[in-house]
PDB file of C-alpha atoms in Angstrom:
ATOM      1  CA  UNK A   6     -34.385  37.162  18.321  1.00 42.00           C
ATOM      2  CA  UNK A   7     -32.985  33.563  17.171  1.00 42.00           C
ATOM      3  CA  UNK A   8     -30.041  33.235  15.739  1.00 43.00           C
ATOM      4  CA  UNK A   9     -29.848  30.633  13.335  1.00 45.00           C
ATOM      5  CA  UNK A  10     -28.032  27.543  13.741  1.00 46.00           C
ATOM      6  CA  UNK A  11     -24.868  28.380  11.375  1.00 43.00           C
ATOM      7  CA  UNK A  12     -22.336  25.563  13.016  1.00 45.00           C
ATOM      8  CA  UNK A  13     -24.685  22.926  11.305  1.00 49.00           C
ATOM      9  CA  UNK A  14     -25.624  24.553   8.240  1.00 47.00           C
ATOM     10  CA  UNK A  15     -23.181  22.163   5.942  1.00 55.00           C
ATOM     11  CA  UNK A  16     -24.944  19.564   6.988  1.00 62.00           C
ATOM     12  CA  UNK A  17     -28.132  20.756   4.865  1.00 63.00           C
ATOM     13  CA  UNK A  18     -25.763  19.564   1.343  1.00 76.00           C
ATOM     14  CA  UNK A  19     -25.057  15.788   3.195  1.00 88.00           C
ATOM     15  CA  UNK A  20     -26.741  12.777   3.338  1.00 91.00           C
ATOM     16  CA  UNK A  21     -26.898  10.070   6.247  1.00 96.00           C
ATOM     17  CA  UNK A  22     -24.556   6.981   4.786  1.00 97.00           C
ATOM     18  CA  UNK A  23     -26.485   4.530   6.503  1.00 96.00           C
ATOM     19  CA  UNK A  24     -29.344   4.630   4.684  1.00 96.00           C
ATOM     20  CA  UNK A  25     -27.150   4.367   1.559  1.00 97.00           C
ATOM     21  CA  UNK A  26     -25.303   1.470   2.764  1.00 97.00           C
ATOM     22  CA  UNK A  27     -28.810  -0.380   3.637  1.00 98.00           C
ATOM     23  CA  UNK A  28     -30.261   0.295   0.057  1.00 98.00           C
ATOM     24  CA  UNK A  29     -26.832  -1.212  -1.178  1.00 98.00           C
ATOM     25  CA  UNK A  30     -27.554  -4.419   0.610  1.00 98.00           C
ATOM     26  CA  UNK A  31     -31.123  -4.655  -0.338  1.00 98.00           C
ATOM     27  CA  UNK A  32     -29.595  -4.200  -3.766  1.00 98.00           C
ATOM     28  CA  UNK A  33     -26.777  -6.597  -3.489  1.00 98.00           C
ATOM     29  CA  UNK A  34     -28.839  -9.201  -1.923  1.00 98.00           C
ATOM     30  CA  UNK A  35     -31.250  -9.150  -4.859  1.00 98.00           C
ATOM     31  CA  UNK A  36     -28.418  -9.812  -7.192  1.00 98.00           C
ATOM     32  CA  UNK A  37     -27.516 -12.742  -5.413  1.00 97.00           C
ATOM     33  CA  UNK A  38     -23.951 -11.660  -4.168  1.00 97.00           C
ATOM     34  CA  UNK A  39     -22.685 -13.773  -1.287  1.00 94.00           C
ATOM     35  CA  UNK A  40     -21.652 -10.980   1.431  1.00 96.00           C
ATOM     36  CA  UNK A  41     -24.124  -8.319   0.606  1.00 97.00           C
ATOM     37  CA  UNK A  42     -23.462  -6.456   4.074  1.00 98.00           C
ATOM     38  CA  UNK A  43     -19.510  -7.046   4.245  1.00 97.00           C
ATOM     39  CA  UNK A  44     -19.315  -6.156   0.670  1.00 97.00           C
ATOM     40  CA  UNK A  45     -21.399  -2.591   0.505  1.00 98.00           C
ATOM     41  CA  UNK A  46     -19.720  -1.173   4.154  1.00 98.00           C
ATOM     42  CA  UNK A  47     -16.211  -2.019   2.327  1.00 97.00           C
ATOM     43  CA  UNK A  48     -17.309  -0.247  -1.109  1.00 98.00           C
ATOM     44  CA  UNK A  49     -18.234   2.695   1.604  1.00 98.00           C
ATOM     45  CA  UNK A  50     -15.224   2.117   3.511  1.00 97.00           C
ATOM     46  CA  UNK A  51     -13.223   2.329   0.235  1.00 97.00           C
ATOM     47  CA  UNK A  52     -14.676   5.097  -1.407  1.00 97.00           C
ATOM     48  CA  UNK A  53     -14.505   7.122   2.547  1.00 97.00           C
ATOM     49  CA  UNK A  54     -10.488   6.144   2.576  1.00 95.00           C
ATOM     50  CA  UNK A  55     -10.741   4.245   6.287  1.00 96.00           C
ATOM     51  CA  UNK A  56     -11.058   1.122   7.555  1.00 94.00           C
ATOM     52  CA  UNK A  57     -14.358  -0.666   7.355  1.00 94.00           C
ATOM     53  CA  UNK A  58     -14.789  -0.378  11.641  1.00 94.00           C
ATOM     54  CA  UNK A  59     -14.221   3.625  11.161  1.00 95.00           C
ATOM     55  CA  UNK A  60     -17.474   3.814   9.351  1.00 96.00           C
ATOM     56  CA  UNK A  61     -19.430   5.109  11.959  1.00 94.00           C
ATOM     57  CA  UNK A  62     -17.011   7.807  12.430  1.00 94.00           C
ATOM     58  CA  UNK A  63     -18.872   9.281   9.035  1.00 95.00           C
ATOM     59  CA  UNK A  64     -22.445   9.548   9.571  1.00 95.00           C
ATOM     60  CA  UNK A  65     -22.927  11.986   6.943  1.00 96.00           C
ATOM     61  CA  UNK A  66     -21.555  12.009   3.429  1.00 96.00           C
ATOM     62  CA  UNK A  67     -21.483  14.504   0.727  1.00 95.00           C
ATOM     63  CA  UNK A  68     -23.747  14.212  -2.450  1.00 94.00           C
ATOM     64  CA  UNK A  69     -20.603  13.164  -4.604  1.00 95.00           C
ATOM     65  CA  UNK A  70     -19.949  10.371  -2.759  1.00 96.00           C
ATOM     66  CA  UNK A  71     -23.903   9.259  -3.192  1.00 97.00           C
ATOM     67  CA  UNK A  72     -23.442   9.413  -6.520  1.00 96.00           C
ATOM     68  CA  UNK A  73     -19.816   7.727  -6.761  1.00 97.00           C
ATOM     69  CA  UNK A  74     -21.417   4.679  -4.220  1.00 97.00           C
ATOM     70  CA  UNK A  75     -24.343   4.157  -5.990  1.00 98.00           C
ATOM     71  CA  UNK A  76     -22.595   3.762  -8.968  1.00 98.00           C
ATOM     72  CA  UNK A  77     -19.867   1.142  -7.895  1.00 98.00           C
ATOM     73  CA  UNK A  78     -22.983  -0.848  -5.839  1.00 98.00           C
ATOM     74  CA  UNK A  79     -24.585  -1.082  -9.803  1.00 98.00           C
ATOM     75  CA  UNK A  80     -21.216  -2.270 -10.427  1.00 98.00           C
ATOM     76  CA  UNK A  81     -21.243  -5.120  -7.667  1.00 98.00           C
ATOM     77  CA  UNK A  82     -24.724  -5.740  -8.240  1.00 98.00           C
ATOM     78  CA  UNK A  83     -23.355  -7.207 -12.064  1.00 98.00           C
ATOM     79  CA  UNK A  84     -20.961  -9.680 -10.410  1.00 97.00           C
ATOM     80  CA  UNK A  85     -17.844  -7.462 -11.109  1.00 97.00           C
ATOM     81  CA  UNK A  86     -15.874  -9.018  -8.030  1.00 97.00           C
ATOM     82  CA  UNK A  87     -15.429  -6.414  -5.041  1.00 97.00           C
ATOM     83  CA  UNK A  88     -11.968  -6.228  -5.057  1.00 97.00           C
ATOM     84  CA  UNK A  89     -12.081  -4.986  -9.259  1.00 97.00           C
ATOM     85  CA  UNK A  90     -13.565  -2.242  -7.571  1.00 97.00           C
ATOM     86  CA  UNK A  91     -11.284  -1.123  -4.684  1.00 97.00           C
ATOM     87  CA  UNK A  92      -8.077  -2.297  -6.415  1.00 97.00           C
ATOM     88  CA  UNK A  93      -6.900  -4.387  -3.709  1.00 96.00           C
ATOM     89  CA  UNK A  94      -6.746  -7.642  -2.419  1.00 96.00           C
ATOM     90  CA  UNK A  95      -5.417  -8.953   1.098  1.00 96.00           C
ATOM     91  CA  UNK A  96      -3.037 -11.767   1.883  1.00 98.00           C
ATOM     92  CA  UNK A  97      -1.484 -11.870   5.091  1.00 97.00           C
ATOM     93  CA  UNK A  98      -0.234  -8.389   6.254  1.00 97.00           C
ATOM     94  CA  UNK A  99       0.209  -6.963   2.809  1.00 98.00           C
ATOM     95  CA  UNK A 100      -2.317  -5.478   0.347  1.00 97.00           C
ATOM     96  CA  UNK A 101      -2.067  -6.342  -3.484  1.00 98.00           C
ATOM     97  CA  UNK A 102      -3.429  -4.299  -6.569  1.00 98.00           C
ATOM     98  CA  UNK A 103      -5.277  -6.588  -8.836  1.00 98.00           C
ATOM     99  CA  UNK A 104      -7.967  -6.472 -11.439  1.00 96.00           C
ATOM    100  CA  UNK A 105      -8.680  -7.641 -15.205  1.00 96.00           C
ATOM    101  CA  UNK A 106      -6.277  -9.754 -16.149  1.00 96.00           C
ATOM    102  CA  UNK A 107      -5.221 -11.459 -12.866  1.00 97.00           C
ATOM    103  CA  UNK A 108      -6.680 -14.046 -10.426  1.00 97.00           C
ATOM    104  CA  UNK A 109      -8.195 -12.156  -7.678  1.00 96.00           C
ATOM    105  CA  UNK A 110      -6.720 -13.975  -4.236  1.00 96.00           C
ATOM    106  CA  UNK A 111      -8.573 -15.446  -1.848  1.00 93.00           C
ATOM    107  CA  UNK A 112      -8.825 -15.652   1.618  1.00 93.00           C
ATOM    108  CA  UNK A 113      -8.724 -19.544   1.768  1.00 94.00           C
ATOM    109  CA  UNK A 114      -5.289 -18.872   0.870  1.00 97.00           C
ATOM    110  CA  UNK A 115      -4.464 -17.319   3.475  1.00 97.00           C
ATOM    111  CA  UNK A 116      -4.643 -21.129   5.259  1.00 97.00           C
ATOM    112  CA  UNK A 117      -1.564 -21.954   3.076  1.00 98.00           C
ATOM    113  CA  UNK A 118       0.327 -19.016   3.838  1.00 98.00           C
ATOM    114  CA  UNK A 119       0.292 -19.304   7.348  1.00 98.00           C
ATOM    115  CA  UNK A 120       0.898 -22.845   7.320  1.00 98.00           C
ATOM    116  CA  UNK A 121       3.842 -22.234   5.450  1.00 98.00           C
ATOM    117  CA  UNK A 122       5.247 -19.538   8.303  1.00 98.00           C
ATOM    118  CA  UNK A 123       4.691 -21.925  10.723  1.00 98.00           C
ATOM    119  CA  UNK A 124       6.763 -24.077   8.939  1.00 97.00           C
ATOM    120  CA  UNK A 125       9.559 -21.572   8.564  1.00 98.00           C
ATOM    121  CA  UNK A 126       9.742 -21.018  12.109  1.00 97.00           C
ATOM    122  CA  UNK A 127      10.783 -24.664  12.497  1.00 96.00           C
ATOM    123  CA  UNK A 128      14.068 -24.209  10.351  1.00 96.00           C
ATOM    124  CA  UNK A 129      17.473 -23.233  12.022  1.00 93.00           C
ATOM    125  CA  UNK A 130      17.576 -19.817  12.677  1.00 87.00           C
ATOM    126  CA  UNK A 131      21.232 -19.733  10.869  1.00 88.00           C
ATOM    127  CA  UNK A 132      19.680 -20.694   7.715  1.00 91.00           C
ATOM    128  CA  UNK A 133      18.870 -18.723   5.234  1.00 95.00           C
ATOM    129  CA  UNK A 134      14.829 -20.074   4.387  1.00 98.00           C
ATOM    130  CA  UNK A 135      14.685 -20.589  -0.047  1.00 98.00           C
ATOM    131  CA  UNK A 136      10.735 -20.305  -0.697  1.00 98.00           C
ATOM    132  CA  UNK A 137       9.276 -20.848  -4.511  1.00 98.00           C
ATOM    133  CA  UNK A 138       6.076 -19.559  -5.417  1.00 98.00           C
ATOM    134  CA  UNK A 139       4.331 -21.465  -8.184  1.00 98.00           C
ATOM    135  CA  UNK A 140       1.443 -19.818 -10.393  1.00 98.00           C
ATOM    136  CA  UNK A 141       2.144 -16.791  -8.530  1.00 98.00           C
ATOM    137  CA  UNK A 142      -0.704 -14.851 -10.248  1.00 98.00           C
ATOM    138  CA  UNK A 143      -0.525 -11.254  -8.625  1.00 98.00           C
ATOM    139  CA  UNK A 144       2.473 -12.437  -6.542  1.00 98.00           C
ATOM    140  CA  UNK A 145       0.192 -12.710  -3.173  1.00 98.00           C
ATOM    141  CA  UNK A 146       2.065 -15.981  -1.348  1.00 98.00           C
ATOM    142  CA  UNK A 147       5.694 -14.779  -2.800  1.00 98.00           C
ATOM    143  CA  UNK A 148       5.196 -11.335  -1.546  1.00 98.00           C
ATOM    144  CA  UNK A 149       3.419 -12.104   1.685  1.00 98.00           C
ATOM    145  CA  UNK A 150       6.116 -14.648   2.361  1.00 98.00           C
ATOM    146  CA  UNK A 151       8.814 -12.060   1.631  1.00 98.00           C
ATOM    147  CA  UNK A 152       7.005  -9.230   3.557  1.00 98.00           C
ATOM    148  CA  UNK A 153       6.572 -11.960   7.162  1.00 98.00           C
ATOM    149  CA  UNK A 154      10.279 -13.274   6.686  1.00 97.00           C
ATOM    150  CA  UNK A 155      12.654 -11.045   5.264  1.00 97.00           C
ATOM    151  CA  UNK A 156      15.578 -13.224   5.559  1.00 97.00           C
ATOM    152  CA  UNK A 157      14.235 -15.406   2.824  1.00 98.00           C
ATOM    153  CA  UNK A 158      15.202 -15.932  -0.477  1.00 98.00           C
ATOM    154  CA  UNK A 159      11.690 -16.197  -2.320  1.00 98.00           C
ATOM    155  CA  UNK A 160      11.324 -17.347  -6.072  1.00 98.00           C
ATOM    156  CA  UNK A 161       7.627 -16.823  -7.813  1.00 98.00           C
ATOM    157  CA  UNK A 162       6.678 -18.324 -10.940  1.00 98.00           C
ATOM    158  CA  UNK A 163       3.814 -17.160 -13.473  1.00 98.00           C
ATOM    159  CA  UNK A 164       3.459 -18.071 -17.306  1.00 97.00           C
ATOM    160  CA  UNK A 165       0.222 -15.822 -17.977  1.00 98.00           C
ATOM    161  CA  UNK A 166       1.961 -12.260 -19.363  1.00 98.00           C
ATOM    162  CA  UNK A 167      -1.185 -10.342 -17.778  1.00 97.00           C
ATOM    163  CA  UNK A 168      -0.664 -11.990 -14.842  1.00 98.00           C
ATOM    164  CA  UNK A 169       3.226 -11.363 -14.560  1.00 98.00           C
ATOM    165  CA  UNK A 170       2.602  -7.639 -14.962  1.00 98.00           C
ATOM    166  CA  UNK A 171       0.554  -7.283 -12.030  1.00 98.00           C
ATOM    167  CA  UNK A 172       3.069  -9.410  -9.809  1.00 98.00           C
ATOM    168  CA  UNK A 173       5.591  -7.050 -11.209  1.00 98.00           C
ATOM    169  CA  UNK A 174       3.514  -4.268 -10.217  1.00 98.00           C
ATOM    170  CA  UNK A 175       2.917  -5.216  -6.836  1.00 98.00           C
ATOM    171  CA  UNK A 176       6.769  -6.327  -6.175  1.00 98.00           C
ATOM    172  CA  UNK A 177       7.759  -3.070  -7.251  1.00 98.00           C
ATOM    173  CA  UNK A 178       5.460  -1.299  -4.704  1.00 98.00           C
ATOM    174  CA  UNK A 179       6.375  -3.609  -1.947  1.00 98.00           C
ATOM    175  CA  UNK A 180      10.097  -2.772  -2.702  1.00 98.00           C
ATOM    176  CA  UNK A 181       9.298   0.619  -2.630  1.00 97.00           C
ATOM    177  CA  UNK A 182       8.064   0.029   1.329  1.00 97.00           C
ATOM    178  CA  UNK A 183      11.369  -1.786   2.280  1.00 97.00           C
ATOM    179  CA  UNK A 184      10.243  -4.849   1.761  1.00 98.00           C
ATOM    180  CA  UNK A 185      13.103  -7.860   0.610  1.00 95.00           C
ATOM    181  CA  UNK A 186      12.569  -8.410  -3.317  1.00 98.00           C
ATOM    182  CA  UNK A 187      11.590 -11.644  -4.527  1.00 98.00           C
ATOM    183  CA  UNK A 188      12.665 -12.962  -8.243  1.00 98.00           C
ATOM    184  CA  UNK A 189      10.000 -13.211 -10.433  1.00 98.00           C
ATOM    185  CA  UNK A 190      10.424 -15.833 -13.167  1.00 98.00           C
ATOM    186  CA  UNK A 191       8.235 -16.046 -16.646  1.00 98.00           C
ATOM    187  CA  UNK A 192       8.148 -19.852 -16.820  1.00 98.00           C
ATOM    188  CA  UNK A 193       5.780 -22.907 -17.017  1.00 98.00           C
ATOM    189  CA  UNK A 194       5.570 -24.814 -13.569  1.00 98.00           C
ATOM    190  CA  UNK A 195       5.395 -28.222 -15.935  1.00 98.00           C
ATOM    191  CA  UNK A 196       8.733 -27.364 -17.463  1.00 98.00           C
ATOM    192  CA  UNK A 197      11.037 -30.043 -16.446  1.00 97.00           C
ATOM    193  CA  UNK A 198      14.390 -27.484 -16.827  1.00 97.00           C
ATOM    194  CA  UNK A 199      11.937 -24.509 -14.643  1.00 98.00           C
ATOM    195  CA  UNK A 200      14.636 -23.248 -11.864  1.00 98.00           C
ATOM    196  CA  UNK A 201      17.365 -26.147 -12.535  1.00 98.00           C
ATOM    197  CA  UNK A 202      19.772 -23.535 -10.128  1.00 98.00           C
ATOM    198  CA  UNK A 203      17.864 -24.459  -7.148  1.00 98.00           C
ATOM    199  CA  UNK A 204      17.882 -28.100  -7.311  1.00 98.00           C
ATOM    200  CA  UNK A 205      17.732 -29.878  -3.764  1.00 98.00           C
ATOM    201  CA  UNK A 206      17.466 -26.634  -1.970  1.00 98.00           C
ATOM    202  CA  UNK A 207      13.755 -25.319  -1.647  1.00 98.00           C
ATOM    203  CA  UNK A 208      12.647 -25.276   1.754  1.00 98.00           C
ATOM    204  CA  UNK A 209       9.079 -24.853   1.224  1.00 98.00           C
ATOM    205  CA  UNK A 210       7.236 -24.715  -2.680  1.00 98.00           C
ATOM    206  CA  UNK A 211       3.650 -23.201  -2.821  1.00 98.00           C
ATOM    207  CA  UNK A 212       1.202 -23.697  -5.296  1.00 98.00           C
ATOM    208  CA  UNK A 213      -1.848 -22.629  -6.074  1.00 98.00           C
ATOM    209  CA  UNK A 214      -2.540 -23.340  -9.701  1.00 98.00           C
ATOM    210  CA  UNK A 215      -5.166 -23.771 -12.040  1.00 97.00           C
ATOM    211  CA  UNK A 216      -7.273 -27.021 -10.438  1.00 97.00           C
ATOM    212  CA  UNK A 217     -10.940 -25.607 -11.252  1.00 97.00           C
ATOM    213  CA  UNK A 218     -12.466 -29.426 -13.435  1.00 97.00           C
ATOM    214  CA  UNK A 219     -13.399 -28.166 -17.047  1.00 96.00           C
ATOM    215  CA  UNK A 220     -16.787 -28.687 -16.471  1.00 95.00           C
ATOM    216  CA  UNK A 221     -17.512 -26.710 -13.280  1.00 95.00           C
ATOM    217  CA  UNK A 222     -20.198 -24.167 -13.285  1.00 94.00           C
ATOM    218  CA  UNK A 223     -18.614 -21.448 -11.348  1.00 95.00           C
ATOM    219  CA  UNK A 224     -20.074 -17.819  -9.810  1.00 95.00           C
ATOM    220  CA  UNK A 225     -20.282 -14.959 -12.221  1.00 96.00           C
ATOM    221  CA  UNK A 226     -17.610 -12.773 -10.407  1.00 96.00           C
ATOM    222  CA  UNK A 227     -15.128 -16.294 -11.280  1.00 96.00           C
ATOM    223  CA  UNK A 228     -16.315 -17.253 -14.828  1.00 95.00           C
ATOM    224  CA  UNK A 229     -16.365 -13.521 -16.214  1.00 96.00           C
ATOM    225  CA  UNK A 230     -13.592 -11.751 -14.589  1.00 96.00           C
ATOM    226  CA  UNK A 231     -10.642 -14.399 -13.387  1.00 96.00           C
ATOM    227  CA  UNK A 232      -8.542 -15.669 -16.504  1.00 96.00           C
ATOM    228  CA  UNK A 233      -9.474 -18.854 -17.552  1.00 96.00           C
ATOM    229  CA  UNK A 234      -5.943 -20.008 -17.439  1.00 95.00           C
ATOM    230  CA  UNK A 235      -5.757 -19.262 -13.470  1.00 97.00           C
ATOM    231  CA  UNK A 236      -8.451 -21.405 -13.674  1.00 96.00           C
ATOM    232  CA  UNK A 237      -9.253 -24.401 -15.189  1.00 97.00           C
ATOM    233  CA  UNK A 238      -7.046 -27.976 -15.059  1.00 97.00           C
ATOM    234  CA  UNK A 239      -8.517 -30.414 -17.084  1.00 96.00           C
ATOM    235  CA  UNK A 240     -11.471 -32.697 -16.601  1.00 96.00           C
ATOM    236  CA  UNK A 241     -10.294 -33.299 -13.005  1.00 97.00           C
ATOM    237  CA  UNK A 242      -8.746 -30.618 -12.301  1.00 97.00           C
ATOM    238  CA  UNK A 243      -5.147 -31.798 -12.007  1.00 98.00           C
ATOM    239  CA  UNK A 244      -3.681 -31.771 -15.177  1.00 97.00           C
ATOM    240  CA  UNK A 245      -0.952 -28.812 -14.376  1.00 98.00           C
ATOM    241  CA  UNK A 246      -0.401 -30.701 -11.225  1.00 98.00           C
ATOM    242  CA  UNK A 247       0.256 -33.887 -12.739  1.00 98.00           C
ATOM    243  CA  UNK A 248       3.041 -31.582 -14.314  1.00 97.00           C
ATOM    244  CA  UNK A 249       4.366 -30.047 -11.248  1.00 98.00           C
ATOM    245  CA  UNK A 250       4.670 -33.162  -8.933  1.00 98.00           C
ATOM    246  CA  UNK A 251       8.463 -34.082 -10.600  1.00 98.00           C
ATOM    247  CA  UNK A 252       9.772 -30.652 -10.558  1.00 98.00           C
ATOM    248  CA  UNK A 253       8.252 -29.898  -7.016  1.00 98.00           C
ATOM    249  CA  UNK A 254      10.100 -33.304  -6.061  1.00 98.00           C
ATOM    250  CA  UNK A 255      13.353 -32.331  -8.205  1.00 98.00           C
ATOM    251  CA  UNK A 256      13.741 -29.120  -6.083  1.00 98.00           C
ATOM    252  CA  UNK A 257      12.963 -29.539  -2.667  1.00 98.00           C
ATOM    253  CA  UNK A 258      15.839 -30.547  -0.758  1.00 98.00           C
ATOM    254  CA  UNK A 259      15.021 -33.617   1.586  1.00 97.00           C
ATOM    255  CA  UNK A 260      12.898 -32.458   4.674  1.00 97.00           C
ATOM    256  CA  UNK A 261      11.496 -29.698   2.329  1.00 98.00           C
ATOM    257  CA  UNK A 262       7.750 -29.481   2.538  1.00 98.00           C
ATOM    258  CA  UNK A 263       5.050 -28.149  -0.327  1.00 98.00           C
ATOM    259  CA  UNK A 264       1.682 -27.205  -0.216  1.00 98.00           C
ATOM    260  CA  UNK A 265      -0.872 -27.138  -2.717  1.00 98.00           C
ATOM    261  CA  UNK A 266      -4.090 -25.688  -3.131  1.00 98.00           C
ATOM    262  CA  UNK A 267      -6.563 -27.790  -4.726  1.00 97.00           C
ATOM    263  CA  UNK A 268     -10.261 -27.404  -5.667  1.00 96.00           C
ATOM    264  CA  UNK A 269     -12.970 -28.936  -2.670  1.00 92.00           C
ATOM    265  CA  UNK A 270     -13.586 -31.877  -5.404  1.00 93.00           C
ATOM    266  CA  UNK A 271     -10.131 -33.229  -5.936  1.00 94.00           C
ATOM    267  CA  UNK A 272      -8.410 -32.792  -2.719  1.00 93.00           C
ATOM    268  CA  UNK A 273      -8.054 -37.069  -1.953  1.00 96.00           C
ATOM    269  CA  UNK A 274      -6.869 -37.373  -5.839  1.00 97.00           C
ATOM    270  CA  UNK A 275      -3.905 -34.791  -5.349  1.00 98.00           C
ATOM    271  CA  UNK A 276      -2.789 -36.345  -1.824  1.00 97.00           C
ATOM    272  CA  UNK A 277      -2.900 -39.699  -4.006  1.00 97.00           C
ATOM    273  CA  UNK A 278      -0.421 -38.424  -6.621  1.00 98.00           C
ATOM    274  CA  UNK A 279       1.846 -37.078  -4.290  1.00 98.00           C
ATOM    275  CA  UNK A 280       1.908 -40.652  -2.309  1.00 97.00           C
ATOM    276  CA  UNK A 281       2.392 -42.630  -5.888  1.00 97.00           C
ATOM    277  CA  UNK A 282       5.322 -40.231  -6.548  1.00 97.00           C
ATOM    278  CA  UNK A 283       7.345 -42.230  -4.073  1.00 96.00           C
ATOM    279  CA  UNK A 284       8.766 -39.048  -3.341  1.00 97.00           C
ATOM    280  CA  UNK A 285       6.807 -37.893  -0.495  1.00 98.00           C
ATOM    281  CA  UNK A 286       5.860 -38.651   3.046  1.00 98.00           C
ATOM    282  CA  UNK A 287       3.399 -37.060   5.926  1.00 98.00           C
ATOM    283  CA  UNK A 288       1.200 -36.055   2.935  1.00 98.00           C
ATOM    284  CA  UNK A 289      -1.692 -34.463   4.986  1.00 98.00           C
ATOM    285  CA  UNK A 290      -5.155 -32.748   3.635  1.00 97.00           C
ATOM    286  CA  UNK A 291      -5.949 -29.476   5.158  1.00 97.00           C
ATOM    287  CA  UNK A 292      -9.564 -28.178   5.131  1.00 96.00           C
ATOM    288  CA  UNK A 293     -10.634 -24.428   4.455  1.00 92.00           C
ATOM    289  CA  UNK A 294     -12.527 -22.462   6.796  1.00 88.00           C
ATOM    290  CA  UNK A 295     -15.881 -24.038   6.082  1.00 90.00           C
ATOM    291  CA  UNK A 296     -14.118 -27.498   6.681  1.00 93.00           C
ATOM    292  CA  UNK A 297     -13.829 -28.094   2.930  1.00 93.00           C
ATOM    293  CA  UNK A 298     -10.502 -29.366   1.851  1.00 95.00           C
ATOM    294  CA  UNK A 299      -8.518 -27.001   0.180  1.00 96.00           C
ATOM    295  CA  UNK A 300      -4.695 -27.685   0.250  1.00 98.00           C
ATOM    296  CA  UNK A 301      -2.672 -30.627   0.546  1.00 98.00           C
ATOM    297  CA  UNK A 302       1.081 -30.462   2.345  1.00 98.00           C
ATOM    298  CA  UNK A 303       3.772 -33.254   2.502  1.00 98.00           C
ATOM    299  CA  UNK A 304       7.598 -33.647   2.962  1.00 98.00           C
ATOM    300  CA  UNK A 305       9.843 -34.765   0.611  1.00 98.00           C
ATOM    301  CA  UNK A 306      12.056 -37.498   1.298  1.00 97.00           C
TER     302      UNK A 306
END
């Protein structure tokens, strides 16, 4: 007589995850999101709790999970951006909650923030490195920075309230993993009196602010989910700029560098301001991944 087969009985309540994943790209791809592929193995990966590469380590799911991953692909296939849906969003070694009410980062930036380590490295190790954040958002730079060089003094700056309470959020949670706090200021970069105290001694000022022209037609996930103030800067794109250049100038201490992130249509205009300030020198334009130019650094004088 045969015995049945008890050790794989469970399995008769599960459901092979590939097949799921591969209707979720069929799905996403019809909706016209970007990554379809990338974007419905991380929805898997997040919903699973593991890294995206562990996926094969779950051939079979349960029939909750079907149901929970159709249900966030629906979700995705609407343009609400990917990381809405897991929470999180990446910048160097560090994860940060965001959603509603908070630019989601991107990993362009990521080009800035390592330029700016590289840059840190250069400094005397005896000196203690003063970093300022500008338009913080959900504190990714500032916290990244912090989290990569903990001997740093790191300042971040955000006017949007929204916006503030998510880098709150996420400085508090870094604290609570040892890293070195950062001070979070509620201020407008364009302020000529923003963060008189540290006059002549910033060492390297980020930025990546609102540069998006007023006319743009941008992606769903962009136009319906980031805050409009994150976003826009005038017809061209520069107008907060325009506002920063003087106080970026006023605080950098001579040999201090900044880099700002620009949109891939007014990259040449920014370097130009920076070079009429009279301020600045080795003002250099730094393309993205796709060789698109997406920040501009230079040195103060």
């Amino acid at each position: 007589m045969t015995r049945p087969d008890l050790g794989h009985s469970e399995d008769v309540n599960r459901a092979p995850l590939r097949p799921e994943i591969n209707d979720a790209v069929r799905i996403l791809t019809a909706a016209g999101v970007h990554s379809p592929r990338s974007d419905a193995e991380q929805l898997a990966a997040h919903l699973l709790g593991v890294e995206r590469t562990r996926l094969a380590m779950h051939p079979l799911v349960e029939a909750d999970f079907v149901a929970e991953y159709r249900a966030l692909v629906g979700r995705r296939a609407e343009r609400v951006p990917l990381q809405h849906l897991t929470g999180l969003a990446a910048m160097g070694e560090i994860d940060l909650e965001v959603g509603p009410g908070v630019f989601v980062p991107r990993p362009e930036t990521e080009l800035l923030f390592a330029w700016a380590l590289a840059h840190l490295e250069t400094l005397p190790h005896d000196h203690e490195p003063v970093v300022v954040d500008f338009c913080t958002g959900s504190g990714a730079l500032a916290l990244a920075v912090a989290h990569a060089r903990p001997d740093a003094r790191v300042h971040a700056v955000e006017l949007d309230p929204a916006a503030l309470s998510w880098a709150r959020r996420n400085a508090d949670a870094r604290i609570a993993a040892g890293d070195t706090p950062i001070t979070l200021h509620a201020d407008d970069v364009t302020d000529p009196h923003l963060l008189t105290e540290l006059d002549g001694t910033v060492d390297v000022l980020l930025a990546n602010p609102p540069y998006i022209p007023s006319d743009a037609i941008l992606e769903p996930e962009v136009a319906h989910h980031d805050p409009h103030l994150a976003l826009f800067g005038g017809p061209d794109g520069l107008d907060v700029v325009r506002g920063m250049i003087p106080n970026i100038a006023r605080l950098l201490r001579s040999g201090g560098v900044t880099g700002i992130e620009h949109d891939d249509s007014n990259g040449s205009a920014l370097a130009a301001l920076l070079r009429e300030h009279g301020g600045f020198t080795d003002v250099v334009e730094h393309p993205d991944f796709a060789g698109k130019p997406r920040f501009v650094s230079s040195t103060h004088l």
